[in-house]
Amino acid sequence: MAERTSSGFGRLLITVYGIFALSATARAGVQIATRFSEAPLPYLLSALAGVVYILATIGLARRGPGARRLAWGAVGFELAGVLIVGALSVFDAGDFPDDTVWSAFGRGYGFIPLVLPLVGLWWLWRTRPR
Amino acid sequence: MIDALVLVVVAALAALAVFGLVTTVINRPPDRWTRLAVAGVVGLLVVQAVIAAVRVFSGVALPETSTFLIYLVVSVCVLPIATQFATAEPTRWGGAVIAAGAVGTAVAVVRLQGLWDAAGG
């Protein structure tokens, strides 16, 4: 029987994911609505990050194997995203004139975007069905 | 925004975060005192949001009004939602959930102050 991902420490994890889902989505929404042409790639990446955070929040908060697969996928994608976008934004700053939540490995957000997926994967592994 | 009130709000949020983390460390679920502390802090946030909103709508020009207003709403809503989520399951982690909400709210308040200062308000 699998432990629930939404119990105990999982509640703290879901809260942090929820806050990032809210802030990344809202930020991307304002950027795309008000000045999309200035930096379309970073703004679209911000929106993508927001969607990934929303999916991770839902996957962690809900029960069942489907939700668990969703959480694995979203958190895994998030780790890949922060590593790839982080590396690109450091080595090829020209393509990233405006910050995304994943720029420079999430430095603008206290590196939480880098640590969060690692903690998320650890928590999914710890609560895995066995 | 009023500088002195911003200081009080951020200090209250920091105190709430520490309080929440302490209840997690000493293995206590959120209790009546936690709810009272949250209610007090949310009260301060509401006062600040009302003052700021009135000043925006009565003519203080900001470079990013929509962003400012979104942050204003976020600054008031996050803690009640986090507290609801924290107390729905009474474990030690409830306090940490409230602490996360308090830190997120503090970041929003600092951003608000930054946007306000950018306007020279």
PDB file of C-alpha atoms in Angstrom:
ATOM      1  CA  MET A   1       0.000   0.000   0.000  1.00  0.00           C
ATOM      2  CA  ALA A   2       1.378   3.366  -1.017  1.00  0.00           C
ATOM      3  CA  GLU A   3       1.767   6.114   1.532  1.00  0.00           C
ATOM      4  CA  ARG A   4      -0.202   9.215   0.601  1.00  0.00           C
ATOM      5  CA  THR A   5       1.883  11.958  -0.938  1.00  0.00           C
ATOM      6  CA  SER A   6      -0.415  14.571   0.615  1.00  0.00           C
ATOM      7  CA  SER A   7       0.134  13.647   4.284  1.00  0.00           C
ATOM      8  CA  GLY A   8       2.535  15.063   6.844  1.00  0.00           C
ATOM      9  CA  PHE A   9       5.615  16.566   5.206  1.00  0.00           C
ATOM     10  CA  GLY A  10       3.812  16.265   1.876  1.00  0.00           C
ATOM     11  CA  ARG A  11       1.519  19.110   2.967  1.00  0.00           C
ATOM     12  CA  LEU A  12       4.505  21.458   3.254  1.00  0.00           C
ATOM     13  CA  LEU A  13       5.707  20.336  -0.186  1.00  0.00           C
ATOM     14  CA  ILE A  14       2.265  20.921  -1.735  1.00  0.00           C
ATOM     15  CA  THR A  15       2.090  24.370  -0.119  1.00  0.00           C
ATOM     16  CA  VAL A  16       5.426  25.417  -1.621  1.00  0.00           C
ATOM     17  CA  TYR A  17       4.429  23.981  -5.022  1.00  0.00           C
ATOM     18  CA  GLY A  18       1.104  25.807  -4.784  1.00  0.00           C
ATOM     19  CA  ILE A  19       2.818  29.132  -4.044  1.00  0.00           C
ATOM     20  CA  PHE A  20       5.153  28.654  -7.021  1.00  0.00           C
ATOM     21  CA  ALA A  21       2.262  27.589  -9.262  1.00  0.00           C
ATOM     22  CA  LEU A  22       0.422  30.775  -8.304  1.00  0.00           C
ATOM     23  CA  SER A  23       3.359  33.165  -8.622  1.00  0.00           C
ATOM     24  CA  ALA A  24       4.821  31.707 -11.849  1.00  0.00           C
ATOM     25  CA  THR A  25       1.423  31.573 -13.580  1.00  0.00           C
ATOM     26  CA  ALA A  26       0.382  35.057 -12.474  1.00  0.00           C
ATOM     27  CA  ARG A  27       3.732  36.544 -13.437  1.00  0.00           C
ATOM     28  CA  ALA A  28       3.684  34.894 -16.869  1.00  0.00           C
ATOM     29  CA  GLY A  29       0.076  35.968 -17.373  1.00  0.00           C
ATOM     30  CA  VAL A  30       0.916  39.629 -16.725  1.00  0.00           C
ATOM     31  CA  GLN A  31       4.078  39.488 -18.872  1.00  0.00           C
ATOM     32  CA  ILE A  32       2.286  37.885 -21.828  1.00  0.00           C
ATOM     33  CA  ALA A  33      -0.705  40.208 -21.523  1.00  0.00           C
ATOM     34  CA  THR A  34       1.270  43.447 -21.233  1.00  0.00           C
ATOM     35  CA  ARG A  35       4.577  43.071 -23.135  1.00  0.00           C
ATOM     36  CA  PHE A  36       4.759  39.726 -24.900  1.00  0.00           C
ATOM     37  CA  SER A  37       6.828  41.018 -27.844  1.00  0.00           C
ATOM     38  CA  GLU A  38       9.704  42.189 -25.622  1.00  0.00           C
ATOM     39  CA  ALA A  39      10.881  38.682 -24.750  1.00  0.00           C
ATOM     40  CA  PRO A  40       8.526  35.970 -26.026  1.00  0.00           C
ATOM     41  CA  LEU A  41      10.768  32.989 -25.228  1.00  0.00           C
ATOM     42  CA  PRO A  42      11.291  33.741 -21.518  1.00  0.00           C
ATOM     43  CA  TYR A  43       7.621  34.642 -21.061  1.00  0.00           C
ATOM     44  CA  LEU A  44       6.477  31.404 -22.701  1.00  0.00           C
ATOM     45  CA  LEU A  45       8.960  29.502 -20.532  1.00  0.00           C
ATOM     46  CA  SER A  46       7.539  31.233 -17.452  1.00  0.00           C
ATOM     47  CA  ALA A  47       4.061  30.129 -18.502  1.00  0.00           C
ATOM     48  CA  LEU A  48       5.287  26.568 -19.112  1.00  0.00           C
ATOM     49  CA  ALA A  49       6.930  26.539 -15.676  1.00  0.00           C
ATOM     50  CA  GLY A  50       3.667  27.754 -14.153  1.00  0.00           C
ATOM     51  CA  VAL A  51       1.723  24.915 -15.812  1.00  0.00           C
ATOM     52  CA  VAL A  52       4.307  22.358 -14.659  1.00  0.00           C
ATOM     53  CA  TYR A  53       4.035  23.643 -11.075  1.00  0.00           C
ATOM     54  CA  ILE A  54       0.241  23.418 -11.265  1.00  0.00           C
ATOM     55  CA  LEU A  55       0.412  19.812 -12.545  1.00  0.00           C
ATOM     56  CA  ALA A  56       2.936  18.872  -9.835  1.00  0.00           C
ATOM     57  CA  THR A  57       0.719  20.431  -7.148  1.00  0.00           C
ATOM     58  CA  ILE A  58      -2.314  18.467  -8.395  1.00  0.00           C
ATOM     59  CA  GLY A  59      -0.340  15.222  -8.740  1.00  0.00           C
ATOM     60  CA  LEU A  60       1.011  15.496  -5.196  1.00  0.00           C
ATOM     61  CA  ALA A  61      -2.293  16.564  -3.650  1.00  0.00           C
ATOM     62  CA  ARG A  62      -4.448  13.837  -5.184  1.00  0.00           C
ATOM     63  CA  ARG A  63      -4.480  10.138  -4.397  1.00  0.00           C
ATOM     64  CA  GLY A  64      -4.052   7.162  -6.676  1.00  0.00           C
ATOM     65  CA  PRO A  65      -1.596   5.784  -9.249  1.00  0.00           C
ATOM     66  CA  GLY A  66      -2.645   8.274 -11.939  1.00  0.00           C
ATOM     67  CA  ALA A  67      -1.918  11.254  -9.694  1.00  0.00           C
ATOM     68  CA  ARG A  68       1.400   9.677  -8.705  1.00  0.00           C
ATOM     69  CA  ARG A  69       2.415   9.254 -12.368  1.00  0.00           C
ATOM     70  CA  LEU A  70       1.412  12.867 -13.015  1.00  0.00           C
ATOM     71  CA  ALA A  71       3.550  14.013 -10.078  1.00  0.00           C
ATOM     72  CA  TRP A  72       6.579  11.963 -11.232  1.00  0.00           C
ATOM     73  CA  GLY A  73       6.243  13.392 -14.738  1.00  0.00           C
ATOM     74  CA  ALA A  74       5.745  16.999 -13.648  1.00  0.00           C
ATOM     75  CA  VAL A  75       8.507  17.012 -11.017  1.00  0.00           C
ATOM     76  CA  GLY A  76      10.915  15.212 -13.388  1.00  0.00           C
ATOM     77  CA  PHE A  77      10.147  17.737 -16.148  1.00  0.00           C
ATOM     78  CA  GLU A  78      10.633  20.538 -13.624  1.00  0.00           C
ATOM     79  CA  LEU A  79      14.124  19.254 -12.707  1.00  0.00           C
ATOM     80  CA  ALA A  80      15.076  18.968 -16.392  1.00  0.00           C
ATOM     81  CA  GLY A  81      13.629  22.441 -17.022  1.00  0.00           C
ATOM     82  CA  VAL A  82      15.519  24.196 -14.253  1.00  0.00           C
ATOM     83  CA  LEU A  83      18.790  22.479 -15.239  1.00  0.00           C
ATOM     84  CA  ILE A  84      18.457  23.160 -19.003  1.00  0.00           C
ATOM     85  CA  VAL A  85      17.075  26.702 -18.727  1.00  0.00           C
ATOM     86  CA  GLY A  86      19.495  27.435 -15.890  1.00  0.00           C
ATOM     87  CA  ALA A  87      22.480  26.323 -17.974  1.00  0.00           C
ATOM     88  CA  LEU A  88      21.293  28.113 -21.142  1.00  0.00           C
ATOM     89  CA  SER A  89      20.609  31.362 -19.297  1.00  0.00           C
ATOM     90  CA  VAL A  90      24.109  31.317 -17.803  1.00  0.00           C
ATOM     91  CA  PHE A  91      26.010  30.431 -20.988  1.00  0.00           C
ATOM     92  CA  ASP A  92      23.801  32.143 -23.569  1.00  0.00           C
ATOM     93  CA  ALA A  93      22.357  35.153 -21.801  1.00  0.00           C
ATOM     94  CA  GLY A  94      21.413  36.853 -25.100  1.00  0.00           C
ATOM     95  CA  ASP A  95      18.417  34.587 -25.630  1.00  0.00           C
ATOM     96  CA  PHE A  96      17.113  35.393 -22.145  1.00  0.00           C
ATOM     97  CA  PRO A  97      16.804  39.169 -21.869  1.00  0.00           C
ATOM     98  CA  ASP A  98      14.207  38.833 -19.114  1.00  0.00           C
ATOM     99  CA  ASP A  99      14.203  36.453 -16.172  1.00  0.00           C
ATOM    100  CA  THR A 100      12.120  33.329 -15.895  1.00  0.00           C
ATOM    101  CA  VAL A 101      11.584  31.426 -12.686  1.00  0.00           C
ATOM    102  CA  TRP A 102      14.224  28.933 -13.904  1.00  0.00           C
ATOM    103  CA  SER A 103      16.872  31.451 -15.032  1.00  0.00           C
ATOM    104  CA  ALA A 104      20.324  30.971 -13.476  1.00  0.00           C
ATOM    105  CA  PHE A 105      18.974  27.864 -11.714  1.00  0.00           C
ATOM    106  CA  GLY A 106      16.309  29.897  -9.934  1.00  0.00           C
ATOM    107  CA  ARG A 107      18.654  32.424  -8.347  1.00  0.00           C
ATOM    108  CA  GLY A 108      15.944  35.097  -8.341  1.00  0.00           C
ATOM    109  CA  TYR A 109      13.844  32.824  -6.136  1.00  0.00           C
ATOM    110  CA  GLY A 110      16.491  31.810  -3.605  1.00  0.00           C
ATOM    111  CA  PHE A 111      17.379  28.685  -5.619  1.00  0.00           C
ATOM    112  CA  ILE A 112      14.146  27.114  -4.384  1.00  0.00           C
ATOM    113  CA  PRO A 113      13.254  26.137  -8.012  1.00  0.00           C
ATOM    114  CA  LEU A 114      16.437  24.014  -8.061  1.00  0.00           C
ATOM    115  CA  VAL A 115      15.955  22.392  -4.645  1.00  0.00           C
ATOM    116  CA  LEU A 116      12.194  21.842  -4.928  1.00  0.00           C
ATOM    117  CA  PRO A 117      12.227  19.137  -7.659  1.00  0.00           C
ATOM    118  CA  LEU A 118      14.967  17.216  -5.829  1.00  0.00           C
ATOM    119  CA  VAL A 119      12.885  17.234  -2.640  1.00  0.00           C
ATOM    120  CA  GLY A 120       9.798  16.332  -4.701  1.00  0.00           C
ATOM    121  CA  LEU A 121      11.490  13.320  -6.305  1.00  0.00           C
ATOM    122  CA  TRP A 122      12.812  12.221  -2.918  1.00  0.00           C
ATOM    123  CA  TRP A 123       9.305  12.467  -1.409  1.00  0.00           C
ATOM    124  CA  LEU A 124       7.686  10.535  -4.303  1.00  0.00           C
ATOM    125  CA  TRP A 125      10.346   7.825  -3.910  1.00  0.00           C
ATOM    126  CA  ARG A 126       9.886   7.699  -0.141  1.00  0.00           C
ATOM    127  CA  THR A 127       6.112   7.323  -0.359  1.00  0.00           C
ATOM    128  CA  ARG A 128       6.297   4.876  -3.312  1.00  0.00           C
ATOM    129  CA  PRO A 129       4.035   1.828  -3.344  1.00  0.00           C
ATOM    130  CA  ARG A 130       5.748  -1.265  -1.968  1.00  0.00           C
TER     131      ARG A 130
ATOM    132  CA  MET B   1       1.968  51.744   1.033  1.00  0.00           C
ATOM    133  CA  ILE B   2       3.188  53.205   4.322  1.00  0.00           C
ATOM    134  CA  ASP B   3       6.802  52.419   5.181  1.00  0.00           C
ATOM    135  CA  ALA B   4       6.184  51.962   8.920  1.00  0.00           C
ATOM    136  CA  LEU B   5       3.255  49.627   8.287  1.00  0.00           C
ATOM    137  CA  VAL B   6       5.313  47.593   5.794  1.00  0.00           C
ATOM    138  CA  LEU B   7       7.971  47.133   8.495  1.00  0.00           C
ATOM    139  CA  VAL B   8       5.361  46.030  11.038  1.00  0.00           C
ATOM    140  CA  VAL B   9       3.760  43.628   8.527  1.00  0.00           C
ATOM    141  CA  VAL B  10       7.062  42.029   7.498  1.00  0.00           C
ATOM    142  CA  ALA B  11       8.129  41.691  11.147  1.00  0.00           C
ATOM    143  CA  ALA B  12       4.777  40.083  12.001  1.00  0.00           C
ATOM    144  CA  LEU B  13       5.125  37.664   9.061  1.00  0.00           C
ATOM    145  CA  ALA B  14       8.658  36.759  10.150  1.00  0.00           C
ATOM    146  CA  ALA B  15       7.452  36.143  13.718  1.00  0.00           C
ATOM    147  CA  LEU B  16       4.589  33.991  12.413  1.00  0.00           C
ATOM    148  CA  ALA B  17       7.023  31.961  10.273  1.00  0.00           C
ATOM    149  CA  VAL B  18       9.294  31.360  13.271  1.00  0.00           C
ATOM    150  CA  PHE B  19       6.285  30.447  15.429  1.00  0.00           C
ATOM    151  CA  GLY B  20       5.098  27.950  12.811  1.00  0.00           C
ATOM    152  CA  LEU B  21       8.518  26.358  12.463  1.00  0.00           C
ATOM    153  CA  VAL B  22       8.854  26.078  16.248  1.00  0.00           C
ATOM    154  CA  THR B  23       5.530  24.194  16.498  1.00  0.00           C
ATOM    155  CA  THR B  24       6.832  21.814  13.815  1.00  0.00           C
ATOM    156  CA  VAL B  25      10.123  21.280  15.635  1.00  0.00           C
ATOM    157  CA  ILE B  26       8.457  20.620  19.012  1.00  0.00           C
ATOM    158  CA  ASN B  27       5.961  18.302  17.236  1.00  0.00           C
ATOM    159  CA  ARG B  28       2.709  20.172  17.915  1.00  0.00           C
ATOM    160  CA  PRO B  29      -0.138  20.488  15.467  1.00  0.00           C
ATOM    161  CA  PRO B  30      -1.541  24.004  14.892  1.00  0.00           C
ATOM    162  CA  ASP B  31      -3.862  25.002  17.750  1.00  0.00           C
ATOM    163  CA  ARG B  32      -6.090  27.908  18.743  1.00  0.00           C
ATOM    164  CA  TRP B  33      -3.062  30.167  19.327  1.00  0.00           C
ATOM    165  CA  THR B  34      -1.816  29.519  15.815  1.00  0.00           C
ATOM    166  CA  ARG B  35      -5.200  30.491  14.392  1.00  0.00           C
ATOM    167  CA  LEU B  36      -5.253  33.666  16.529  1.00  0.00           C
ATOM    168  CA  ALA B  37      -1.726  34.589  15.426  1.00  0.00           C
ATOM    169  CA  VAL B  38      -2.674  34.077  11.766  1.00  0.00           C
ATOM    170  CA  ALA B  39      -5.844  36.108  12.227  1.00  0.00           C
ATOM    171  CA  GLY B  40      -3.842  38.991  13.713  1.00  0.00           C
ATOM    172  CA  VAL B  41      -1.323  39.003  10.874  1.00  0.00           C
ATOM    173  CA  VAL B  42      -4.037  38.723   8.201  1.00  0.00           C
ATOM    174  CA  GLY B  43      -5.785  41.675   9.878  1.00  0.00           C
ATOM    175  CA  LEU B  44      -2.635  43.778   9.386  1.00  0.00           C
ATOM    176  CA  LEU B  45      -2.396  42.638   5.763  1.00  0.00           C
ATOM    177  CA  VAL B  46      -6.015  43.609   5.105  1.00  0.00           C
ATOM    178  CA  VAL B  47      -5.448  47.081   6.588  1.00  0.00           C
ATOM    179  CA  GLN B  48      -2.357  47.526   4.411  1.00  0.00           C
ATOM    180  CA  ALA B  49      -4.146  46.263   1.284  1.00  0.00           C
ATOM    181  CA  VAL B  50      -7.115  48.583   1.825  1.00  0.00           C
ATOM    182  CA  ILE B  51      -4.875  51.630   2.343  1.00  0.00           C
ATOM    183  CA  ALA B  52      -2.776  50.771  -0.732  1.00  0.00           C
ATOM    184  CA  ALA B  53      -5.821  50.059  -2.916  1.00  0.00           C
ATOM    185  CA  VAL B  54      -7.501  53.315  -1.901  1.00  0.00           C
ATOM    186  CA  ARG B  55      -4.342  55.262  -2.708  1.00  0.00           C
ATOM    187  CA  VAL B  56      -3.962  53.528  -6.105  1.00  0.00           C
ATOM    188  CA  PHE B  57      -7.561  54.163  -7.075  1.00  0.00           C
ATOM    189  CA  SER B  58      -7.416  57.753  -5.848  1.00  0.00           C
ATOM    190  CA  GLY B  59      -4.632  58.606  -8.211  1.00  0.00           C
ATOM    191  CA  VAL B  60      -1.166  57.359  -7.192  1.00  0.00           C
ATOM    192  CA  ALA B  61       0.397  56.425 -10.532  1.00  0.00           C
ATOM    193  CA  LEU B  62       2.347  53.167 -10.616  1.00  0.00           C
ATOM    194  CA  PRO B  63       4.428  51.750 -13.490  1.00  0.00           C
ATOM    195  CA  GLU B  64       2.710  48.345 -13.214  1.00  0.00           C
ATOM    196  CA  THR B  65      -0.694  48.817 -11.671  1.00  0.00           C
ATOM    197  CA  SER B  66      -2.072  45.395 -12.608  1.00  0.00           C
ATOM    198  CA  THR B  67       0.946  43.571 -11.182  1.00  0.00           C
ATOM    199  CA  PHE B  68       0.683  45.667  -8.023  1.00  0.00           C
ATOM    200  CA  LEU B  69      -2.999  44.852  -7.556  1.00  0.00           C
ATOM    201  CA  ILE B  70      -2.394  41.110  -8.156  1.00  0.00           C
ATOM    202  CA  TYR B  71       0.335  41.106  -5.505  1.00  0.00           C
ATOM    203  CA  LEU B  72      -2.024  42.996  -3.191  1.00  0.00           C
ATOM    204  CA  VAL B  73      -4.696  40.296  -3.519  1.00  0.00           C
ATOM    205  CA  VAL B  74      -2.082  37.535  -3.148  1.00  0.00           C
ATOM    206  CA  SER B  75      -0.695  39.175   0.021  1.00  0.00           C
ATOM    207  CA  VAL B  76      -4.104  38.864   1.693  1.00  0.00           C
ATOM    208  CA  CYS B  77      -5.264  35.464   0.362  1.00  0.00           C
ATOM    209  CA  VAL B  78      -2.259  33.169   0.764  1.00  0.00           C
ATOM    210  CA  LEU B  79      -2.223  32.895   4.570  1.00  0.00           C
ATOM    211  CA  PRO B  80      -5.927  32.046   5.075  1.00  0.00           C
ATOM    212  CA  ILE B  81      -5.695  29.340   2.390  1.00  0.00           C
ATOM    213  CA  ALA B  82      -2.424  27.960   3.807  1.00  0.00           C
ATOM    214  CA  THR B  83      -3.904  27.920   7.313  1.00  0.00           C
ATOM    215  CA  GLN B  84      -7.005  26.078   6.118  1.00  0.00           C
ATOM    216  CA  PHE B  85      -4.748  23.517   4.409  1.00  0.00           C
ATOM    217  CA  ALA B  86      -2.490  23.282   7.494  1.00  0.00           C
ATOM    218  CA  THR B  87      -5.274  22.621   9.967  1.00  0.00           C
ATOM    219  CA  ALA B  88      -7.204  20.165   7.749  1.00  0.00           C
ATOM    220  CA  GLU B  89      -4.788  17.464   8.872  1.00  0.00           C
ATOM    221  CA  PRO B  90      -3.518  18.049  12.423  1.00  0.00           C
ATOM    222  CA  THR B  91       0.124  16.996  12.255  1.00  0.00           C
ATOM    223  CA  ARG B  92       3.382  18.698  13.242  1.00  0.00           C
ATOM    224  CA  TRP B  93       3.763  19.854   9.612  1.00  0.00           C
ATOM    225  CA  GLY B  94       0.859  22.281   9.912  1.00  0.00           C
ATOM    226  CA  GLY B  95       3.127  24.904  11.458  1.00  0.00           C
ATOM    227  CA  ALA B  96       5.649  24.536   8.621  1.00  0.00           C
ATOM    228  CA  VAL B  97       2.836  24.986   6.081  1.00  0.00           C
ATOM    229  CA  ILE B  98       1.828  28.252   7.760  1.00  0.00           C
ATOM    230  CA  ALA B  99       5.496  29.307   7.867  1.00  0.00           C
ATOM    231  CA  ALA B 100       5.771  28.710   4.096  1.00  0.00           C
ATOM    232  CA  GLY B 101       2.643  30.794   3.556  1.00  0.00           C
ATOM    233  CA  ALA B 102       4.082  33.568   5.753  1.00  0.00           C
ATOM    234  CA  VAL B 103       7.385  33.627   3.852  1.00  0.00           C
ATOM    235  CA  GLY B 104       5.564  33.680   0.502  1.00  0.00           C
ATOM    236  CA  THR B 105       3.403  36.546   1.735  1.00  0.00           C
ATOM    237  CA  ALA B 106       6.483  38.444   2.976  1.00  0.00           C
ATOM    238  CA  VAL B 107       8.043  38.145  -0.482  1.00  0.00           C
ATOM    239  CA  ALA B 108       4.838  39.529  -2.000  1.00  0.00           C
ATOM    240  CA  VAL B 109       4.865  42.480   0.448  1.00  0.00           C
ATOM    241  CA  VAL B 110       8.503  43.272  -0.354  1.00  0.00           C
ATOM    242  CA  ARG B 111       7.679  43.174  -4.097  1.00  0.00           C
ATOM    243  CA  LEU B 112       4.730  45.512  -3.413  1.00  0.00           C
ATOM    244  CA  GLN B 113       7.020  47.927  -1.630  1.00  0.00           C
ATOM    245  CA  GLY B 114       9.485  47.741  -4.535  1.00  0.00           C
ATOM    246  CA  LEU B 115       6.768  48.544  -7.107  1.00  0.00           C
ATOM    247  CA  TRP B 116       5.503  51.379  -4.918  1.00  0.00           C
ATOM    248  CA  ASP B 117       8.983  52.893  -4.499  1.00  0.00           C
ATOM    249  CA  ALA B 118       9.601  52.623  -8.243  1.00  0.00           C
ATOM    250  CA  ALA B 119       6.745  55.090  -8.666  1.00  0.00           C
ATOM    251  CA  GLY B 120       8.318  57.460  -6.167  1.00  0.00           C
ATOM    252  CA  GLY B 121       5.176  57.132  -4.037  1.00  0.00           C
TER     253      GLY B 121
END
